[in-house]
XYZ file of C-alpha atoms in Angstrom:
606
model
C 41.697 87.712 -62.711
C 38.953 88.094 -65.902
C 37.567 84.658 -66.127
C 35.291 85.172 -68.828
C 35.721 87.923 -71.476
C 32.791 89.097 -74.018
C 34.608 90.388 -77.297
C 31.980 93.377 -78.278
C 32.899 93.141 -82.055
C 32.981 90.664 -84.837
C 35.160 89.017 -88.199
C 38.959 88.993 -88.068
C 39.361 91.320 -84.709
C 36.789 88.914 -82.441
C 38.513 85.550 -83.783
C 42.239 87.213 -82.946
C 40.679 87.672 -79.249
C 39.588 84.420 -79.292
C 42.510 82.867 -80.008
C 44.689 84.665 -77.477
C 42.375 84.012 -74.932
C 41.873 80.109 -75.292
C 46.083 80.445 -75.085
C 45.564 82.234 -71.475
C 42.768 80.032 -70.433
C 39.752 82.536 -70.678
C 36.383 81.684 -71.223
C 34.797 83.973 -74.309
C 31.441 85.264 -75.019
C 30.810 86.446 -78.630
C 28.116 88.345 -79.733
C 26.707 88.679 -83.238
C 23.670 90.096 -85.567
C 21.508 87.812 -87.537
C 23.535 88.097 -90.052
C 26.637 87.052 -88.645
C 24.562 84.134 -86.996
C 27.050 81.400 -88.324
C 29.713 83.214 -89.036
C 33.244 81.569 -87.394
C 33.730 84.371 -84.671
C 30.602 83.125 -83.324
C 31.423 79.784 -83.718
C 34.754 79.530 -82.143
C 33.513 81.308 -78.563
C 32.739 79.065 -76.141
C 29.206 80.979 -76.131
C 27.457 83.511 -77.823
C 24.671 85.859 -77.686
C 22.326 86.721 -80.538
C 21.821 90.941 -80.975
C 18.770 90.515 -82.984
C 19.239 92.788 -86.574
C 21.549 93.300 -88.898
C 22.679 96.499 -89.091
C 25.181 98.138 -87.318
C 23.434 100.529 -85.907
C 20.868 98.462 -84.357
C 23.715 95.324 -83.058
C 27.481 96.094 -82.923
C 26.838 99.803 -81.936
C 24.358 99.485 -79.241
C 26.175 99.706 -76.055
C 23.464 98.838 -73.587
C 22.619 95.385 -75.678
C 26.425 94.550 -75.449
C 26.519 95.010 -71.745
C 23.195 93.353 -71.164
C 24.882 90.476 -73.117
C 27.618 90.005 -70.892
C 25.818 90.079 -67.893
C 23.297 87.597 -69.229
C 26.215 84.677 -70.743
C 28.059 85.736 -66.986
C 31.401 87.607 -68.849
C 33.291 89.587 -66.112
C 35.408 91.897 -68.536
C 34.582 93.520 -72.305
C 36.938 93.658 -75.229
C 35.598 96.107 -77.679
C 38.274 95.127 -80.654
C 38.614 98.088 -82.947
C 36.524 100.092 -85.096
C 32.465 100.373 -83.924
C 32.146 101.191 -79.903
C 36.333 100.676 -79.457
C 36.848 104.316 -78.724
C 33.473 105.630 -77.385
C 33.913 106.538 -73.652
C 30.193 106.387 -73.063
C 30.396 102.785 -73.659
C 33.626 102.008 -71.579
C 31.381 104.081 -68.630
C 28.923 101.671 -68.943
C 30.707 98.551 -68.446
C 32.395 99.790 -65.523
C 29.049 100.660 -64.055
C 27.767 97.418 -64.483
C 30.594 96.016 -62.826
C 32.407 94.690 -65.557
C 36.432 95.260 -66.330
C 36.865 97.381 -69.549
C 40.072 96.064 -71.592
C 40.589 99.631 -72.693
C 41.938 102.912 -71.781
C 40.118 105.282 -68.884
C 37.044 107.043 -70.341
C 38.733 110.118 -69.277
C 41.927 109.182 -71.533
C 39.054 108.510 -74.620
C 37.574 112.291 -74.438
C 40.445 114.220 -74.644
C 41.781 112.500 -77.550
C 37.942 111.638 -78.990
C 37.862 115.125 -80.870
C 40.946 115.992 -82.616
C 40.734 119.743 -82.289
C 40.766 119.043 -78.294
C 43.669 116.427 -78.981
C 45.607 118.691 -80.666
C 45.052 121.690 -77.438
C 46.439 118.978 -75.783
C 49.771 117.946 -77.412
C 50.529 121.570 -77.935
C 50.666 121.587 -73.720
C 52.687 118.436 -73.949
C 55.307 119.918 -76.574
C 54.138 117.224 -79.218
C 54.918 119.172 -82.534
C 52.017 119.890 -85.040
C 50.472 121.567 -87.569
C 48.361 124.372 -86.772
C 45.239 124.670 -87.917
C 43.519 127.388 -90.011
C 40.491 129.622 -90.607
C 38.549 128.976 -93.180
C 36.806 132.102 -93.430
C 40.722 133.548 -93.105
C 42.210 130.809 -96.349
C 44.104 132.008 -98.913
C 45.206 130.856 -102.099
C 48.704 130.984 -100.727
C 47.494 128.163 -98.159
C 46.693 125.580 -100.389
C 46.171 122.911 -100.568
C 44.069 122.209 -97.359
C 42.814 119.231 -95.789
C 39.527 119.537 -94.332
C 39.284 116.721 -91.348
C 36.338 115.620 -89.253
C 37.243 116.260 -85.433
C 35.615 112.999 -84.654
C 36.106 109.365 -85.506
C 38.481 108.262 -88.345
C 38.490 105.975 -91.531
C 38.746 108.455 -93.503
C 35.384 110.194 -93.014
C 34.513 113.618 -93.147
C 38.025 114.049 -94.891
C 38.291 116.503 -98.081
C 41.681 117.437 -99.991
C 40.817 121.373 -101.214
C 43.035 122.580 -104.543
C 40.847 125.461 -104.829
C 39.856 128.079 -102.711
C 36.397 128.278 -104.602
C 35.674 124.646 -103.508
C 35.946 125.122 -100.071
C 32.247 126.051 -99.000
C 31.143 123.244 -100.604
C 33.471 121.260 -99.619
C 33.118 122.135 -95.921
C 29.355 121.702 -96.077
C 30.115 117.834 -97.608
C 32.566 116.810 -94.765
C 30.508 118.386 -92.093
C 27.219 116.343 -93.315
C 29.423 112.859 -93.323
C 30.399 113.452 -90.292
C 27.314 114.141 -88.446
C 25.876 110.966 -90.568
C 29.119 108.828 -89.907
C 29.864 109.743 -86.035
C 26.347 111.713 -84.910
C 29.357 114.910 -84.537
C 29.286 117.294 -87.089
C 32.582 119.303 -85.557
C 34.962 119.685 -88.583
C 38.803 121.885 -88.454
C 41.192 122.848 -91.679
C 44.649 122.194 -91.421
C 47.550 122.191 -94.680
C 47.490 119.547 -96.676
C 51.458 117.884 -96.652
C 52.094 116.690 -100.358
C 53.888 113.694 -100.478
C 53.987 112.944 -96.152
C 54.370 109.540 -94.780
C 51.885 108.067 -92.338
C 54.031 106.858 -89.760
C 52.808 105.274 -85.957
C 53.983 104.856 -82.843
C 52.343 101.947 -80.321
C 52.455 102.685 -77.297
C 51.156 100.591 -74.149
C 50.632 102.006 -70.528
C 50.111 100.261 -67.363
C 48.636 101.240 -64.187
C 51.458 101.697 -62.334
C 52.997 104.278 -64.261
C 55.240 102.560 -66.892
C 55.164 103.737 -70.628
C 56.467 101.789 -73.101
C 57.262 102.490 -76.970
C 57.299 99.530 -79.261
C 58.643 101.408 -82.230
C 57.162 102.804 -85.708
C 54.677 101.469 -88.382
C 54.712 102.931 -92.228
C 51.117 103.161 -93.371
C 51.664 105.314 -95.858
C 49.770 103.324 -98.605
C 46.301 104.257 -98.109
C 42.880 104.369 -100.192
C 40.267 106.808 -99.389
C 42.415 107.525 -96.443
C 42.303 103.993 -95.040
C 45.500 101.496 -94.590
C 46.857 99.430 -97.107
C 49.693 97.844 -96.453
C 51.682 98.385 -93.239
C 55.458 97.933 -91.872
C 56.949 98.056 -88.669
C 60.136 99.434 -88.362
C 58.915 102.446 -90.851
C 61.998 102.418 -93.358
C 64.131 105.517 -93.697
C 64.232 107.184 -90.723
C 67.212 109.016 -89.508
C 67.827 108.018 -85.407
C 67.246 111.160 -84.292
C 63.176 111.504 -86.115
C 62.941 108.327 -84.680
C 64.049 109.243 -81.249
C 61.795 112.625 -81.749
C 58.820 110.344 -82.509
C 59.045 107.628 -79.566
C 59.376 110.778 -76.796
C 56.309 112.779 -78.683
C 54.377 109.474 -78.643
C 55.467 108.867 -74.774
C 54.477 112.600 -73.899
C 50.712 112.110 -75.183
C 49.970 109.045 -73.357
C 51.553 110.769 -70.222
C 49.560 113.964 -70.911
C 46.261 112.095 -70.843
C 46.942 109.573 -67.878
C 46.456 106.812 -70.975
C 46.693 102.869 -69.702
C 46.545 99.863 -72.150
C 47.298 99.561 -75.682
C 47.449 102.731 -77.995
C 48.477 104.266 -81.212
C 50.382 107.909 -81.669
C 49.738 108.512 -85.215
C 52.193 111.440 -87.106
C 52.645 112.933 -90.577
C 56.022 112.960 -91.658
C 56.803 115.662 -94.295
C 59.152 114.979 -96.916
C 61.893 116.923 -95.803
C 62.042 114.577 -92.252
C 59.620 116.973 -89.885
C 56.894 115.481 -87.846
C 53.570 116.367 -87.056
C 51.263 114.856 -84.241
C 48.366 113.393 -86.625
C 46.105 111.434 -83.739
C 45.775 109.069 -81.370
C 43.797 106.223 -81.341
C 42.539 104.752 -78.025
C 42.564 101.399 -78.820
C 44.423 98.655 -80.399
C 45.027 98.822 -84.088
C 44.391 97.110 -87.090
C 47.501 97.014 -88.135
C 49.344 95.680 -84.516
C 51.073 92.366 -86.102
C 53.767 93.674 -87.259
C 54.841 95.112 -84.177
C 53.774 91.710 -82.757
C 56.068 90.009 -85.449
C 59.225 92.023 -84.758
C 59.041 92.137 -80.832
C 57.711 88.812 -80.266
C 54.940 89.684 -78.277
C 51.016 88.994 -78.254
C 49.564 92.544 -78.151
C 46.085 91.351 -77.026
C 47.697 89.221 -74.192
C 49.324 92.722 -72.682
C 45.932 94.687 -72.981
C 44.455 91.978 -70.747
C 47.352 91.794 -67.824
C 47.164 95.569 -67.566
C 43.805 95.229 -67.461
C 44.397 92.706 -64.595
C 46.200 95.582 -62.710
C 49.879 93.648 -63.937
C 52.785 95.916 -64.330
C 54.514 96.143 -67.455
C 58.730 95.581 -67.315
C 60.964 98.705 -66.907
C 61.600 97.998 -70.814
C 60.464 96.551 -73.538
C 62.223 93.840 -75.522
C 64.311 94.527 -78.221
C 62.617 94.115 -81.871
C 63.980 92.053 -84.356
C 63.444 92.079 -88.336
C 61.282 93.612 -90.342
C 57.111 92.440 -90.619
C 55.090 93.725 -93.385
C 51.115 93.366 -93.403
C 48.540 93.856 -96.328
C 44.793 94.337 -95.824
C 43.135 91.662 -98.286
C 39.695 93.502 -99.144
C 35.933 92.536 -101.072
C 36.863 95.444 -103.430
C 37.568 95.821 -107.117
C 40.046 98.876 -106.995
C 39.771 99.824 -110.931
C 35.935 100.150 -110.086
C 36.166 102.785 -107.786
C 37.272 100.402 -105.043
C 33.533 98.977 -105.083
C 32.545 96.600 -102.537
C 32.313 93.022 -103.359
C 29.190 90.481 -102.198
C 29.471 86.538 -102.636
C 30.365 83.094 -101.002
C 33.975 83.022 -100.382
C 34.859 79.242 -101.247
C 38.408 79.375 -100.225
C 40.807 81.301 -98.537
C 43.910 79.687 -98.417
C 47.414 81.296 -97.980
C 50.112 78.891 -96.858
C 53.016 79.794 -95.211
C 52.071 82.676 -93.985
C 49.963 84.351 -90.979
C 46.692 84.747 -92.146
C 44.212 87.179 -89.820
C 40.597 86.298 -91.037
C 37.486 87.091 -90.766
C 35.595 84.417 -93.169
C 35.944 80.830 -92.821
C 35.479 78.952 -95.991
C 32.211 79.126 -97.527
C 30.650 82.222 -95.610
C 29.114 84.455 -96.958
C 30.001 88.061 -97.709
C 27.455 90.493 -97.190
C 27.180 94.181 -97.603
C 26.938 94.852 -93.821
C 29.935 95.443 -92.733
C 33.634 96.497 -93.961
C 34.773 94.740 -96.881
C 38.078 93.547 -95.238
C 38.530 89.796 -95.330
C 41.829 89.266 -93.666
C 45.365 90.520 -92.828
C 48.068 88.431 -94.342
C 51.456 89.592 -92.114
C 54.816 88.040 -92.780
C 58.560 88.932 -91.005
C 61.590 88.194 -92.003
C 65.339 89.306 -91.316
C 65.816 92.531 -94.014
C 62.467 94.125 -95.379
C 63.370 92.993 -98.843
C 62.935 89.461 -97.960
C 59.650 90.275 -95.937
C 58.264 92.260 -98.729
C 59.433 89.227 -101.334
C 57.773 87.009 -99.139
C 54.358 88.581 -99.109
C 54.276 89.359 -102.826
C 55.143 85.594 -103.401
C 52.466 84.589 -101.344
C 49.619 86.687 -102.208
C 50.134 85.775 -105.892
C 49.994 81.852 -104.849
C 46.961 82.020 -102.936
C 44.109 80.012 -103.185
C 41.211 82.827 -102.871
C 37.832 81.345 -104.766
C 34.883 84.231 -104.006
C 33.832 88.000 -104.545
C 36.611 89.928 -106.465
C 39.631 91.130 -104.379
C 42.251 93.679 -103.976
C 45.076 90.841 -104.419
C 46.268 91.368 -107.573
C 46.469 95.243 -106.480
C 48.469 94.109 -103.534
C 51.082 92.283 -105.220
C 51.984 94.758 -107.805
C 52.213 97.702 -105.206
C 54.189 95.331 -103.283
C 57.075 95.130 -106.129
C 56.477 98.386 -107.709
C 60.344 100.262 -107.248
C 58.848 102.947 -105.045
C 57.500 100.854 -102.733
C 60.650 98.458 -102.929
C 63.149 101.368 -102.430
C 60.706 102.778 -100.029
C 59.718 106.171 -101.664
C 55.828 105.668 -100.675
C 53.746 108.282 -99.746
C 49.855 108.916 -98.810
C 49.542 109.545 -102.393
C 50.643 106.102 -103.939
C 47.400 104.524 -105.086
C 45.898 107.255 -105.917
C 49.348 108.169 -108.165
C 50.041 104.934 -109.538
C 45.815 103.507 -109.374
C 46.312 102.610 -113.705
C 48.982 100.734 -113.475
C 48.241 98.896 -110.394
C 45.026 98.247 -112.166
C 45.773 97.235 -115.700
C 45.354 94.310 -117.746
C 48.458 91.836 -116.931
C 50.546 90.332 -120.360
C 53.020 87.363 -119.888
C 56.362 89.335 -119.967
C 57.515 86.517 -122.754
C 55.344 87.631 -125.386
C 52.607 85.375 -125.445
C 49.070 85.361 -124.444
C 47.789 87.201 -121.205
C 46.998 85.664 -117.606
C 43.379 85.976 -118.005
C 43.424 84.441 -121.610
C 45.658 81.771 -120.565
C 43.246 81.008 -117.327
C 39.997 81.259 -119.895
C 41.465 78.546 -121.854
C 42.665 76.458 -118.701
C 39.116 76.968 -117.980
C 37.109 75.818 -120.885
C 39.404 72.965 -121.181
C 38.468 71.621 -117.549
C 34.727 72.319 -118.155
C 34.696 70.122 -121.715
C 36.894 67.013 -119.849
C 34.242 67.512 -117.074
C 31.200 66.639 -119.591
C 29.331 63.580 -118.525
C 28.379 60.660 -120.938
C 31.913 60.129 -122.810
C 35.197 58.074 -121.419
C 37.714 59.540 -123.541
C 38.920 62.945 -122.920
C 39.168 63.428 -127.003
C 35.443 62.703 -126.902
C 34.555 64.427 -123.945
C 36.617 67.721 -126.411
C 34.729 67.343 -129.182
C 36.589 64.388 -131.032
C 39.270 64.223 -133.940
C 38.154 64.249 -137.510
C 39.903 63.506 -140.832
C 38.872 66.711 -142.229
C 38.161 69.685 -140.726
C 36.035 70.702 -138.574
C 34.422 74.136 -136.727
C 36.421 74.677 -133.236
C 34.656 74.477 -130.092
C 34.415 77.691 -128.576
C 33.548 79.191 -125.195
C 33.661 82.543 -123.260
C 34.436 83.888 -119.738
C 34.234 87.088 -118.286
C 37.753 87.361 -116.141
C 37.556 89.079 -112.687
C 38.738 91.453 -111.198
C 38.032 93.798 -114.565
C 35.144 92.234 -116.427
C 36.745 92.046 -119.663
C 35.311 88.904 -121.930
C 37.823 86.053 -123.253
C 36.457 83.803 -126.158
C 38.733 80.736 -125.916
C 38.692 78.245 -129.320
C 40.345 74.758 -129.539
C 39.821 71.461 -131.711
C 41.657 68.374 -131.603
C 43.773 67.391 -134.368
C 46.257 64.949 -135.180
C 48.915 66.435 -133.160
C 46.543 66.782 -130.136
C 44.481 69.541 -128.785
C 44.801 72.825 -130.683
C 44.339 75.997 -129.406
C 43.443 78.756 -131.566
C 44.275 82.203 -131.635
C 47.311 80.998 -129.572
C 49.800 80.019 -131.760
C 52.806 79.972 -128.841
C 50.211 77.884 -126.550
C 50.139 73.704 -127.039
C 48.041 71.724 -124.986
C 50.062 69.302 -123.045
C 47.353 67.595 -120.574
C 43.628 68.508 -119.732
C 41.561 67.320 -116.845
C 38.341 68.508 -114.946
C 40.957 69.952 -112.232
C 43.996 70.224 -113.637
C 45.443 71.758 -117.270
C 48.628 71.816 -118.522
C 50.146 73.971 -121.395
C 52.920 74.693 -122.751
C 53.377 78.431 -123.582
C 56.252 79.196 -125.310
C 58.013 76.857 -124.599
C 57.305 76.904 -120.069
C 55.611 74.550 -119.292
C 52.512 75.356 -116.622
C 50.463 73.516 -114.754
C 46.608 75.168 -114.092
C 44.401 73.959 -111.630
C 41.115 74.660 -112.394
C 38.221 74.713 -109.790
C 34.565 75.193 -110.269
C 32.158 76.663 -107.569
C 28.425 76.521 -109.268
C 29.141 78.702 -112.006
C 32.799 80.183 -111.567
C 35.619 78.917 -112.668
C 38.617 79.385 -109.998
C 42.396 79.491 -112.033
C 45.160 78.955 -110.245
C 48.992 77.830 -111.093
C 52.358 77.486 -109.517
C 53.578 80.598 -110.679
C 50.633 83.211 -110.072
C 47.190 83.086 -109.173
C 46.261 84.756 -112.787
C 42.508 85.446 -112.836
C 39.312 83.874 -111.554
C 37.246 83.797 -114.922
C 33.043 83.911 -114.099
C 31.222 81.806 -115.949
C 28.179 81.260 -117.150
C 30.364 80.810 -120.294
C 28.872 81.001 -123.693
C 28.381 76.988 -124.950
C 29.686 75.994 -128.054
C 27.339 77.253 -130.663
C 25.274 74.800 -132.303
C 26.083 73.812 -135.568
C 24.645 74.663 -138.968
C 23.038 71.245 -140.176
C 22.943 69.220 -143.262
C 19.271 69.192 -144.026
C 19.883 67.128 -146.177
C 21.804 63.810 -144.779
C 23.593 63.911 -141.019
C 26.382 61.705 -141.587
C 26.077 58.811 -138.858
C 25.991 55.451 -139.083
C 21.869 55.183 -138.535
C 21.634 57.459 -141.729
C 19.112 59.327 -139.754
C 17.966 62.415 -141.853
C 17.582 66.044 -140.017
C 14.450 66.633 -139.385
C 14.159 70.441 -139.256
C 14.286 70.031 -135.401
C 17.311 69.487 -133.090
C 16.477 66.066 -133.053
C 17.453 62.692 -134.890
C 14.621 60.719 -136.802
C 15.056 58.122 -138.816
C 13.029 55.311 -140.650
C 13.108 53.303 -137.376
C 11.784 55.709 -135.083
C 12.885 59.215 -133.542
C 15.492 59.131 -130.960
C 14.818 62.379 -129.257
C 17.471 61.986 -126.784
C 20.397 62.292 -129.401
C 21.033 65.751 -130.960
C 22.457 66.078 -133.813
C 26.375 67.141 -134.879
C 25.877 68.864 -137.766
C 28.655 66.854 -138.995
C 29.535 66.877 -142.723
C 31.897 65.756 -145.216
């Protein structure tokens, strides 16, 4: 029985271990770099253990610190999560030496499928179809286009798509140097590149006794750079008999290698229905909720009671529904996906299950991957699943570093993805559009110019000194008078909204949006009517941002510092209060009674 487990990773992965094993009554050890130091996976563990640095490379991937660490807070088994030492059978070695239980597959099981060219040797035994690979000194133009993959690690690394024959030397030499950099293994292999394939799973789990089971397919066809997107389980579309093809494949290769625990039989499926072993990953996946959704069963729970030595049933349960998952990243995808830094003030998703790494108000750092949580919903029919997740990525509450939301949610409806016609290439196809500038569909002013206003209307009722919320805007005149005006820079895109408004007789005015009236404005809350639909904005402000969000989409989270009204021209000759004070060629009032240097002056005329 594992009393005490140490979770060897960190963020979203190390809380979901956590959590399963306060449900089974197991004591948990975290571990974490300096800067993860007060960050909530570290927190939530009954105990944790400082790996002094912050780098990977001198914390999360040091194998003999981790073990020393679980020795030292008295752990009696190691969970390595995924990604960092999760597949490296050097570490898994050294926890059983120590005397430790290893929540994995055998080491032996991690080296033959650790290098794909050896994997592949391997399925070819086991009659696991796939594509052979090819010479490069022997590639023609007839053979394009090629892939050129890394034989080690994953993520997309070491990974080139060749369209010319002329670029692959150069080409080669790239992937083989990111490899070596990325996974200290510079072994690359060319295979065909399959235009317009599916990315399609298989988890399987093994126990020591000898029983396989199959818990059906995942779609991860929508990829950046090669890494997941948004994932389904069952993968839509496929006829019983690929499916059938893929569960006995998947079964085969975790036969062939003796495999025990939780594991993942990855395949390429070409458009005309073939498939083609891919990889397989020794450990559990990123993407295992949905198959936790649709068979109703805790994933991380079953990799610790086969590591317990419990037997698995003859079968597995019968899935129900349809569970779709989206990776919520730091990124701003019409920049080149760039990674995003900052305090993330609020993460809040409602509704839904929400995988996380952050807490509210941690800090994003440039560390570690820019994935902030999973956000996995099931339902009956995968139109109602995919509905569902759409609906409630575009209410969430998410106040921090730019995100991949709005991305999300419009891949999410697009009518590929809704009829299910995805393939690898669907970002990368439809990036623009996924990316563009969002318009109201009735005609009238944009999200982000709507939010800029909702904006500058909560930052003038949140101005100190004045009771009224007319005064607090700038005050009504009988003649009139300049607007006040203010600017935001909207994110994710950077473009720059100049908002103007004034208050007239018929109430707050805003210009430049003649389908827009001002219906109520408070520091938190702003409501306008636009074109007639009346909306409801509520408006919060972290230091210098300015958060938008509103019952029918989150629309944009405008940055401030925004540009202050400009100050006004002034009379020089009379400013037109009741002291009579004259301007006195300095921001200041003066009059025959004294200066009052506290009060500026309006600039107010006639």
């Amino acid at each position: 029985m594992i009393r005490s487990l140490l979770v060897a990773n960190r963020a979203e992965i190390a809380r979901r271990i956590v959590r399963t094993c306060r449900d089974l009554g197991i004591a948990t050890v975290a571990v974490h770099s300096d800067a993860d130091a007060g960050a909530p996976h570290a927190r939530e563990a009954d105990t944790a253990v400082r790996l002094p640095g912050d780098a990977p490379a001198d914390t999360y991937l040091r194998g003999d610190l981790l073990v020393k660490a679980a020795l030292a807070a008295g752990a009696d088994a190691v969970h390595p999560g995924y990604g960092f030492l999760s597949e490296h059978a050097d570490f898994a070695r050294a926890v059983r030496d120590a005397g430790l239980v290893w929540v994995g597959p055998p080491p032996e099981a991690m080296e033959a499928m650790a290098s794909k060219t050896r994997a592949k040797e391997i399925m070819r035994k086991a009659g696991v179809p796939l594509l052979d690979a090819i010479d490069p000194a022997e590639a023609t133009a007839d053979d394009l286009p090629l892939l050129v993959k890394a034989a080690a690690g994953g993520g997309g690394r070491g990974m080139r798509v060749v369209r010319e024959l002329d670029a692959l030397p150069a080409e080669l030499d790239s992937a083989r140097a990111e490899a070596a950099a990325a996974f200290g293994d510079g072994e690359i292999f060319v295979e065909p590149y399959m235009e317009g394939a599916r990315h399609v799973e298989v988890q399987v789990f093994a126990d020591t006794h000898g029983t396989v089971w199959t818990l059906g397919t995942r779609d991860c066809s929508l990829q950046r750079r090669h890494q997941k997107v948004i994932e389904e389980a069952p993968a839509p579309g496929l006829d019983e008999e690929l499916r059938r093809t893929l569960a006995e494949s998947a079964a085969n290769a975790a036969r062939a290698i003796g495999y025990e625990g939780a594991g993942t039989v990855e395949f390429l499926v070409s458009s005309a229905g073939r498939a083609y072993f891919l990889e397989m990953n020794t450990r559990l996946q990123v993407e295992h909720p949905v198959t936790e959704e649709i068979y109703g069963l805790d994933l991380v729970a079953l990799q610790l009671r086969i590591a317990e030595g419990e037997p698995l049933d003859a079968e597995p349960p019968a899935p129900r529904g349809h569970a779709v998952e989206a990776r919520l990243y730091a990124e701003d995808p019409a920049r080149d996906w760039r990674p995003q830094t900052g305090i993330m003030h609020r993460l809040d998703i409602p509704g839904l299950r929400v995988d996380s790494g952050p807490a509210d108000g941690d800090a994003i750092g440039v560390h570690y991957d820019p994935m902030l949580a999973k956000v996995i919903v099931v339902a009956p029919t995968r139109a109602e699943a995919v509905r569902r997740l759409a609906h409630g990525l575009e209410r969430a509450r998410i106040h921090g570093p730019v995100t991949n939301r709005e991305l999300l949610v419009r891949a999410l409806r697009h009518p590929e993805f809704a009829a299910a016609r995805m393939d690898t290439g669907f970002l990368e196809r439809h990036l623009a559009e996924l990316t563009a500038a969002a318009f109201d569909d009735d005609g009238a002013a944009s999200p982000a110019e709507l939010a800029a206003l909702a904006a500058a209307l909560a930052d003038a009722a949140r101005r100190p000194g004045t009771a009224t919320v007319a005064g607090r805007l700038g005050g009504w005149r009988n003649v009139p008078s300049q607007p006040q005006s203010r600017s935001y820079r909207a994110e994710p895109g950077g473009t720059e909204h100049e908002v103007r408004y004034r208050l007239t007789r018929e109430g707050l005015h805003a210009e430049d949006m003649p389908d827009v009236r001002v219906l109520g404005a408070a520091a938190e809350s702003v409501v306008l009517d636009v074109a007639g639909v009346r909306r409801t904005f509520e408006v919060t402000a972290h230091g210098d941002r300015r958060y938008v969000d509103t019952p029918r989409a989150a629309l944009c989270s405008p940055r401030c510092p925004a540009s202050p009204t400009p100050p006004p021209v002034p009379n020089r000759a009379r400013c037109w209060r009741p002291c009579r004070a004259r301007w006195s060629g300095s921001p200041r009032w003066r009059s025959g009674t004294g200066s009052r240097p506290d009060s500026p002056c309006c600039g107010w005329r006639p």
